[in-house]
Amino acid sequence: MKTRVILTTIVSFVLLVAVVAAGLNAVFTVTLVDSEFSVYSGAGREDALSLKADLERYVGDSTTFLDVEDVKDTVKSYPCFEVETVEKHFPKTLKVKVSERKEFFAVPNGETYAILDENGLYLHDGENVNRLGGMNVLLDGFELSLSRGERAEGGYIAEVFEMFSVFSELLPGVRANVVSVSLVSGGGQDTPEHKFFVVTMREGVKIAIRNPSADIAVKARAAFCDEEAGYLSDAFADKKRVYGAISVNNVSPNGSVNVTFSPELPIYGG
């Protein structure tokens, strides 16, 4: 008799839980996916339409038991999109905010290129063609560790990102001016003091920054703003931008940087 009472109590409790769960599911069910997209390219607009359709599949799911990580994984299947926010607005709305990542760098990767965004995040493989047109900034001579959806890692790559942060402050459209960045060794030596970033500008002139592992932000700014030989200086005539090299050497103890222009490239090659 006692056993029967216990079993009856357990069955009643299970039935009660099931009824409550069913009631919650009826009340807290997604009926609207409010998706907001911030895109800048035609390809991004096309991807947004496809992603919106994928997100609509969450209509009918329980708002209570919906895992926002599943929604984020859906967005991650579109490598050029980034999740800004995913919020459950009870009782019936799922709100998703997504933005398009900006393709910026291209790294040789076998027979194709690894395309990185402006923060160095590895997006996808493909041709070196930017979604907005033109080409991405080519990174040459770097040994990088690349993992999809992660920031590129490797020697001197953090300095590259820091350098381009400065360039972005000084140039209205960096990709319109910068073609590539090469990591080269001068004099056949592989020490930091003999390493150079060689930045090829669209007009043809190169910017050679010695020892990029030290004071790269200061050197990058000097390469553009030095009064005598800086790329943006009044003294640097337009005709000089089509050939030669702007050489940026180490920062002195007083904080000054030696910046010079030469019509030849004796160390770095043409």
CSV table of C-alpha atoms in Angstrom, one decimal:
chain,number,residue,atom,x,y,z
A,1,MET,CA,0.0,0.0,0.0
A,2,LYS,CA,2.8,2.4,1.0
A,3,THR,CA,4.6,1.6,-2.2
A,4,ARG,CA,1.5,2.3,-4.3
A,5,VAL,CA,1.1,5.7,-2.7
A,6,ILE,CA,4.7,6.6,-3.4
A,7,LEU,CA,4.4,5.5,-7.0
A,8,THR,CA,1.2,7.5,-7.4
A,9,THR,CA,2.8,10.6,-5.9
A,10,ILE,CA,5.8,10.3,-8.3
A,11,VAL,CA,3.6,9.8,-11.3
A,12,SER,CA,1.5,12.8,-10.3
A,13,PHE,CA,4.6,15.0,-9.8
A,14,VAL,CA,5.9,14.0,-13.3
A,15,LEU,CA,2.6,14.8,-14.8
A,16,LEU,CA,2.5,18.2,-13.1
A,17,VAL,CA,6.0,19.0,-14.4
A,18,ALA,CA,4.9,18.0,-17.9
A,19,VAL,CA,1.8,20.2,-17.7
A,20,VAL,CA,3.8,23.1,-16.4
A,21,ALA,CA,6.5,22.7,-19.1
A,22,ALA,CA,3.8,22.5,-21.8
A,23,GLY,CA,2.2,25.6,-20.4
A,24,LEU,CA,5.4,27.5,-20.4
A,25,ASN,CA,6.2,26.3,-23.9
A,26,ALA,CA,2.8,27.6,-25.1
A,27,VAL,CA,3.3,31.0,-23.5
A,28,PHE,CA,7.0,31.4,-24.1
A,29,THR,CA,7.4,30.4,-27.7
A,30,VAL,CA,9.4,32.4,-30.3
A,31,THR,CA,7.0,34.0,-32.7
A,32,LEU,CA,9.3,36.8,-34.0
A,33,VAL,CA,13.0,36.9,-34.8
A,34,ASP,CA,13.9,40.6,-34.9
A,35,SER,CA,17.2,40.6,-36.8
A,36,GLU,CA,19.2,43.7,-37.4
A,37,PHE,CA,22.1,43.8,-40.0
A,38,SER,CA,24.9,46.3,-40.5
A,39,VAL,CA,26.5,45.6,-43.9
A,40,TYR,CA,28.7,47.6,-46.2
A,41,SER,CA,29.0,45.4,-49.4
A,42,GLY,CA,26.7,43.9,-52.0
A,43,ALA,CA,27.9,40.4,-51.0
A,44,GLY,CA,27.1,41.3,-47.4
A,45,ARG,CA,23.6,42.2,-48.3
A,46,GLU,CA,23.1,38.9,-50.1
A,47,ASP,CA,24.5,37.0,-47.1
A,48,ALA,CA,22.2,39.0,-44.8
A,49,LEU,CA,19.2,37.7,-46.7
A,50,SER,CA,20.4,34.1,-46.3
A,51,LEU,CA,21.2,34.5,-42.7
A,52,LYS,CA,17.9,36.1,-42.0
A,53,ALA,CA,16.2,33.0,-43.4
A,54,ASP,CA,18.3,30.7,-41.3
A,55,LEU,CA,17.4,32.7,-38.1
A,56,GLU,CA,13.7,32.5,-38.9
A,57,ARG,CA,14.0,28.7,-38.2
A,58,TYR,CA,14.0,29.5,-34.5
A,59,VAL,CA,10.4,30.6,-34.8
A,60,GLY,CA,8.4,28.0,-32.8
A,61,ASP,CA,11.2,27.2,-30.4
A,62,SER,CA,10.8,27.7,-26.7
A,63,THR,CA,11.9,31.1,-25.6
A,64,THR,CA,12.7,29.6,-22.2
A,65,PHE,CA,14.9,26.7,-23.4
A,66,LEU,CA,16.4,28.3,-26.5
A,67,ASP,CA,20.2,28.4,-26.2
A,68,VAL,CA,21.7,31.7,-27.5
A,69,GLU,CA,24.9,29.8,-28.2
A,70,ASP,CA,23.1,27.9,-30.9
A,71,VAL,CA,22.0,31.2,-32.5
A,72,LYS,CA,25.6,32.5,-32.4
A,73,ASP,CA,26.8,29.3,-34.1
A,74,THR,CA,24.3,29.9,-36.9
A,75,VAL,CA,25.8,33.4,-37.4
A,76,LYS,CA,29.3,31.9,-37.3
A,77,SER,CA,28.5,29.8,-40.4
A,78,TYR,CA,28.8,33.1,-42.2
A,79,PRO,CA,32.5,34.0,-41.7
A,80,CYS,CA,32.2,37.6,-42.7
A,81,PHE,CA,29.5,38.3,-40.1
A,82,GLU,CA,30.0,39.1,-36.4
A,83,VAL,CA,27.4,38.7,-33.7
A,84,GLU,CA,26.9,42.0,-31.8
A,85,THR,CA,24.1,40.8,-29.5
A,86,VAL,CA,21.7,37.9,-29.1
A,87,GLU,CA,18.8,38.6,-26.6
A,88,LYS,CA,15.7,36.8,-25.7
A,89,HIS,CA,12.9,39.2,-25.1
A,90,PHE,CA,10.2,37.3,-23.2
A,91,PRO,CA,7.7,36.1,-23.9
A,92,LYS,CA,8.0,35.7,-27.7
A,93,THR,CA,10.8,37.6,-29.4
A,94,LEU,CA,14.4,36.7,-30.3
A,95,LYS,CA,16.5,39.8,-31.1
A,96,VAL,CA,19.8,39.4,-33.0
A,97,LYS,CA,22.1,42.1,-34.1
A,98,VAL,CA,24.8,41.3,-36.6
A,99,SER,CA,27.5,43.3,-38.4
A,100,GLU,CA,29.7,42.6,-41.4
A,101,ARG,CA,33.4,42.3,-40.8
A,102,LYS,CA,35.6,44.3,-43.2
A,103,GLU,CA,38.0,42.3,-45.2
A,104,PHE,CA,41.4,44.0,-45.2
A,105,PHE,CA,44.5,41.7,-45.3
A,106,ALA,CA,45.5,38.8,-47.6
A,107,VAL,CA,48.1,36.2,-46.7
A,108,PRO,CA,49.4,33.7,-49.2
A,109,ASN,CA,48.0,30.3,-48.1
A,110,GLY,CA,49.0,27.5,-50.6
A,111,GLU,CA,47.4,28.2,-54.0
A,112,THR,CA,45.0,30.8,-52.5
A,113,TYR,CA,44.9,33.5,-49.9
A,114,ALA,CA,43.8,33.6,-46.3
A,115,ILE,CA,41.6,36.7,-46.0
A,116,LEU,CA,41.7,38.6,-42.7
A,117,ASP,CA,39.6,41.4,-41.4
A,118,GLU,CA,41.0,44.8,-40.3
A,119,ASN,CA,41.7,43.3,-36.8
A,120,GLY,CA,43.5,40.3,-38.2
A,121,LEU,CA,40.7,37.8,-37.7
A,122,TYR,CA,41.0,34.9,-40.2
A,123,LEU,CA,37.7,35.0,-42.2
A,124,HIS,CA,38.0,32.6,-45.2
A,125,ASP,CA,40.2,31.5,-48.1
A,126,GLY,CA,39.8,33.0,-51.6
A,127,GLU,CA,41.2,35.3,-54.2
A,128,ASN,CA,42.7,38.5,-53.1
A,129,VAL,CA,39.6,40.5,-54.0
A,130,ASN,CA,37.9,42.7,-51.5
A,131,ARG,CA,34.2,42.5,-51.1
A,132,LEU,CA,34.1,46.3,-51.8
A,133,GLY,CA,36.3,45.9,-54.9
A,134,GLY,CA,40.0,46.3,-55.3
A,135,MET,CA,42.5,44.2,-53.5
A,136,ASN,CA,43.3,43.6,-49.8
A,137,VAL,CA,46.7,44.6,-48.4
A,138,LEU,CA,49.1,41.7,-49.1
A,139,LEU,CA,51.2,40.4,-46.2
A,140,ASP,CA,54.3,38.8,-47.6
A,141,GLY,CA,57.2,37.0,-45.8
A,142,PHE,CA,55.3,36.4,-42.5
A,143,GLU,CA,55.1,33.0,-40.9
A,144,LEU,CA,51.7,32.9,-39.3
A,145,SER,CA,49.5,30.6,-37.4
A,146,LEU,CA,46.0,30.7,-38.9
A,147,SER,CA,42.8,29.3,-37.4
A,148,ARG,CA,39.3,30.2,-38.8
A,149,GLY,CA,37.5,32.7,-36.7
A,150,GLU,CA,40.6,33.5,-34.7
A,151,ARG,CA,43.1,36.3,-34.9
A,152,ALA,CA,46.3,35.5,-36.8
A,153,GLU,CA,49.4,34.9,-34.7
A,154,GLY,CA,53.1,34.8,-35.5
A,155,GLY,CA,56.3,36.8,-35.5
A,156,TYR,CA,55.8,40.5,-36.1
A,157,ILE,CA,52.1,40.3,-36.9
A,158,ALA,CA,51.1,42.2,-33.8
A,159,GLU,CA,53.4,45.0,-35.0
A,160,VAL,CA,51.7,45.0,-38.4
A,161,PHE,CA,48.3,45.5,-36.7
A,162,GLU,CA,49.7,48.3,-34.5
A,163,MET,CA,51.3,50.0,-37.6
A,164,PHE,CA,48.0,49.9,-39.5
A,165,SER,CA,46.2,51.4,-36.5
A,166,VAL,CA,48.4,54.4,-37.0
A,167,PHE,CA,48.0,54.4,-40.8
A,168,SER,CA,44.2,54.4,-40.3
A,169,GLU,CA,44.5,57.6,-38.3
A,170,LEU,CA,46.4,59.3,-41.0
A,171,LEU,CA,44.9,58.1,-44.2
A,172,PRO,CA,41.2,58.4,-45.3
A,173,GLY,CA,41.3,55.0,-47.0
A,174,VAL,CA,44.3,52.8,-46.2
A,175,ARG,CA,43.6,50.1,-48.9
A,176,ALA,CA,43.6,52.9,-51.5
A,177,ASN,CA,47.1,53.8,-50.5
A,178,VAL,CA,48.9,50.7,-49.3
A,179,VAL,CA,49.5,47.7,-51.6
A,180,SER,CA,51.5,45.4,-49.4
A,181,VAL,CA,53.8,44.9,-46.4
A,182,SER,CA,56.8,42.6,-46.7
A,183,LEU,CA,58.9,41.3,-43.8
A,184,VAL,CA,62.6,41.2,-45.0
A,185,SER,CA,66.0,40.8,-43.5
A,186,GLY,CA,68.7,43.3,-44.4
A,187,GLY,CA,72.3,42.3,-45.0
A,188,GLY,CA,71.5,38.7,-44.8
A,189,GLN,CA,71.1,38.8,-41.0
A,190,ASP,CA,68.1,37.6,-39.1
A,191,THR,CA,68.3,39.7,-35.9
A,192,PRO,CA,65.5,42.1,-35.0
A,193,GLU,CA,67.9,45.1,-35.7
A,194,HIS,CA,68.2,43.9,-39.3
A,195,LYS,CA,64.5,43.2,-39.9
A,196,PHE,CA,62.5,45.6,-41.9
A,197,PHE,CA,58.8,46.2,-42.8
A,198,VAL,CA,58.8,47.3,-46.4
A,199,VAL,CA,55.5,49.0,-47.1
A,200,THR,CA,54.7,49.4,-50.8
A,201,MET,CA,52.5,52.4,-51.5
A,202,ARG,CA,50.1,52.6,-54.5
A,203,GLU,CA,52.1,55.3,-56.3
A,204,GLY,CA,55.3,53.2,-56.1
A,205,VAL,CA,57.4,54.5,-53.3
A,206,LYS,CA,58.3,52.1,-50.5
A,207,ILE,CA,58.5,52.8,-46.8
A,208,ALA,CA,61.2,50.8,-45.1
A,209,ILE,CA,60.9,50.6,-41.3
A,210,ARG,CA,64.0,49.2,-39.5
A,211,ASN,CA,63.5,47.0,-36.4
A,212,PRO,CA,59.7,46.9,-36.4
A,213,SER,CA,59.6,45.1,-33.1
A,214,ALA,CA,60.6,48.3,-31.3
A,215,ASP,CA,58.6,51.5,-31.2
A,216,ILE,CA,56.6,50.6,-34.3
A,217,ALA,CA,53.8,53.1,-33.7
A,218,VAL,CA,56.3,56.0,-33.3
A,219,LYS,CA,58.1,54.9,-36.5
A,220,ALA,CA,54.9,54.5,-38.5
A,221,ARG,CA,53.8,58.0,-37.6
A,222,ALA,CA,57.2,59.4,-38.4
A,223,ALA,CA,57.1,57.7,-41.8
A,224,PHE,CA,54.1,59.8,-42.7
A,225,CYS,CA,54.5,63.0,-40.7
A,226,ASP,CA,58.3,63.7,-40.7
A,227,GLU,CA,58.6,67.3,-41.9
A,228,GLU,CA,61.4,66.6,-44.4
A,229,ALA,CA,60.8,63.1,-45.8
A,230,GLY,CA,57.4,62.0,-44.5
A,231,TYR,CA,54.9,60.6,-47.0
A,232,LEU,CA,52.3,63.3,-46.1
A,233,SER,CA,54.7,66.2,-45.5
A,234,ASP,CA,54.6,69.3,-47.6
A,235,ALA,CA,58.3,68.9,-48.4
A,236,PHE,CA,57.7,65.5,-49.9
A,237,ALA,CA,56.8,66.3,-53.5
A,238,ASP,CA,54.2,64.2,-55.3
A,239,LYS,CA,56.7,63.2,-58.0
A,240,LYS,CA,58.8,61.5,-55.3
A,241,ARG,CA,55.9,59.2,-54.4
A,242,VAL,CA,56.4,57.1,-57.6
A,243,TYR,CA,59.9,55.7,-56.8
A,244,GLY,CA,62.5,55.2,-54.2
A,245,ALA,CA,62.2,54.6,-50.5
A,246,ILE,CA,61.4,56.5,-47.3
A,247,SER,CA,63.7,54.9,-44.7
A,248,VAL,CA,62.8,55.0,-41.0
A,249,ASN,CA,65.5,54.1,-38.5
A,250,ASN,CA,65.5,53.6,-34.8
A,251,VAL,CA,64.1,56.0,-32.2
A,252,SER,CA,66.8,58.0,-30.5
A,253,PRO,CA,66.9,58.4,-26.7
A,254,ASN,CA,65.3,61.8,-27.0
A,255,GLY,CA,62.4,60.4,-28.9
A,256,SER,CA,63.3,61.6,-32.4
A,257,VAL,CA,63.3,59.4,-35.5
A,258,ASN,CA,65.7,59.6,-38.4
A,259,VAL,CA,63.6,59.6,-41.6
A,260,THR,CA,65.3,59.9,-45.0
A,261,PHE,CA,64.3,59.6,-48.7
A,262,SER,CA,66.5,57.8,-51.2
A,263,PRO,CA,65.8,57.2,-54.9
A,264,GLU,CA,67.5,53.8,-54.7
A,265,LEU,CA,66.7,50.6,-52.8
A,266,PRO,CA,70.2,49.2,-52.1
A,267,ILE,CA,69.2,47.0,-49.1
A,268,TYR,CA,65.6,46.0,-49.8
A,269,GLY,CA,65.6,45.4,-53.5
A,270,GLY,CA,63.4,47.1,-56.1
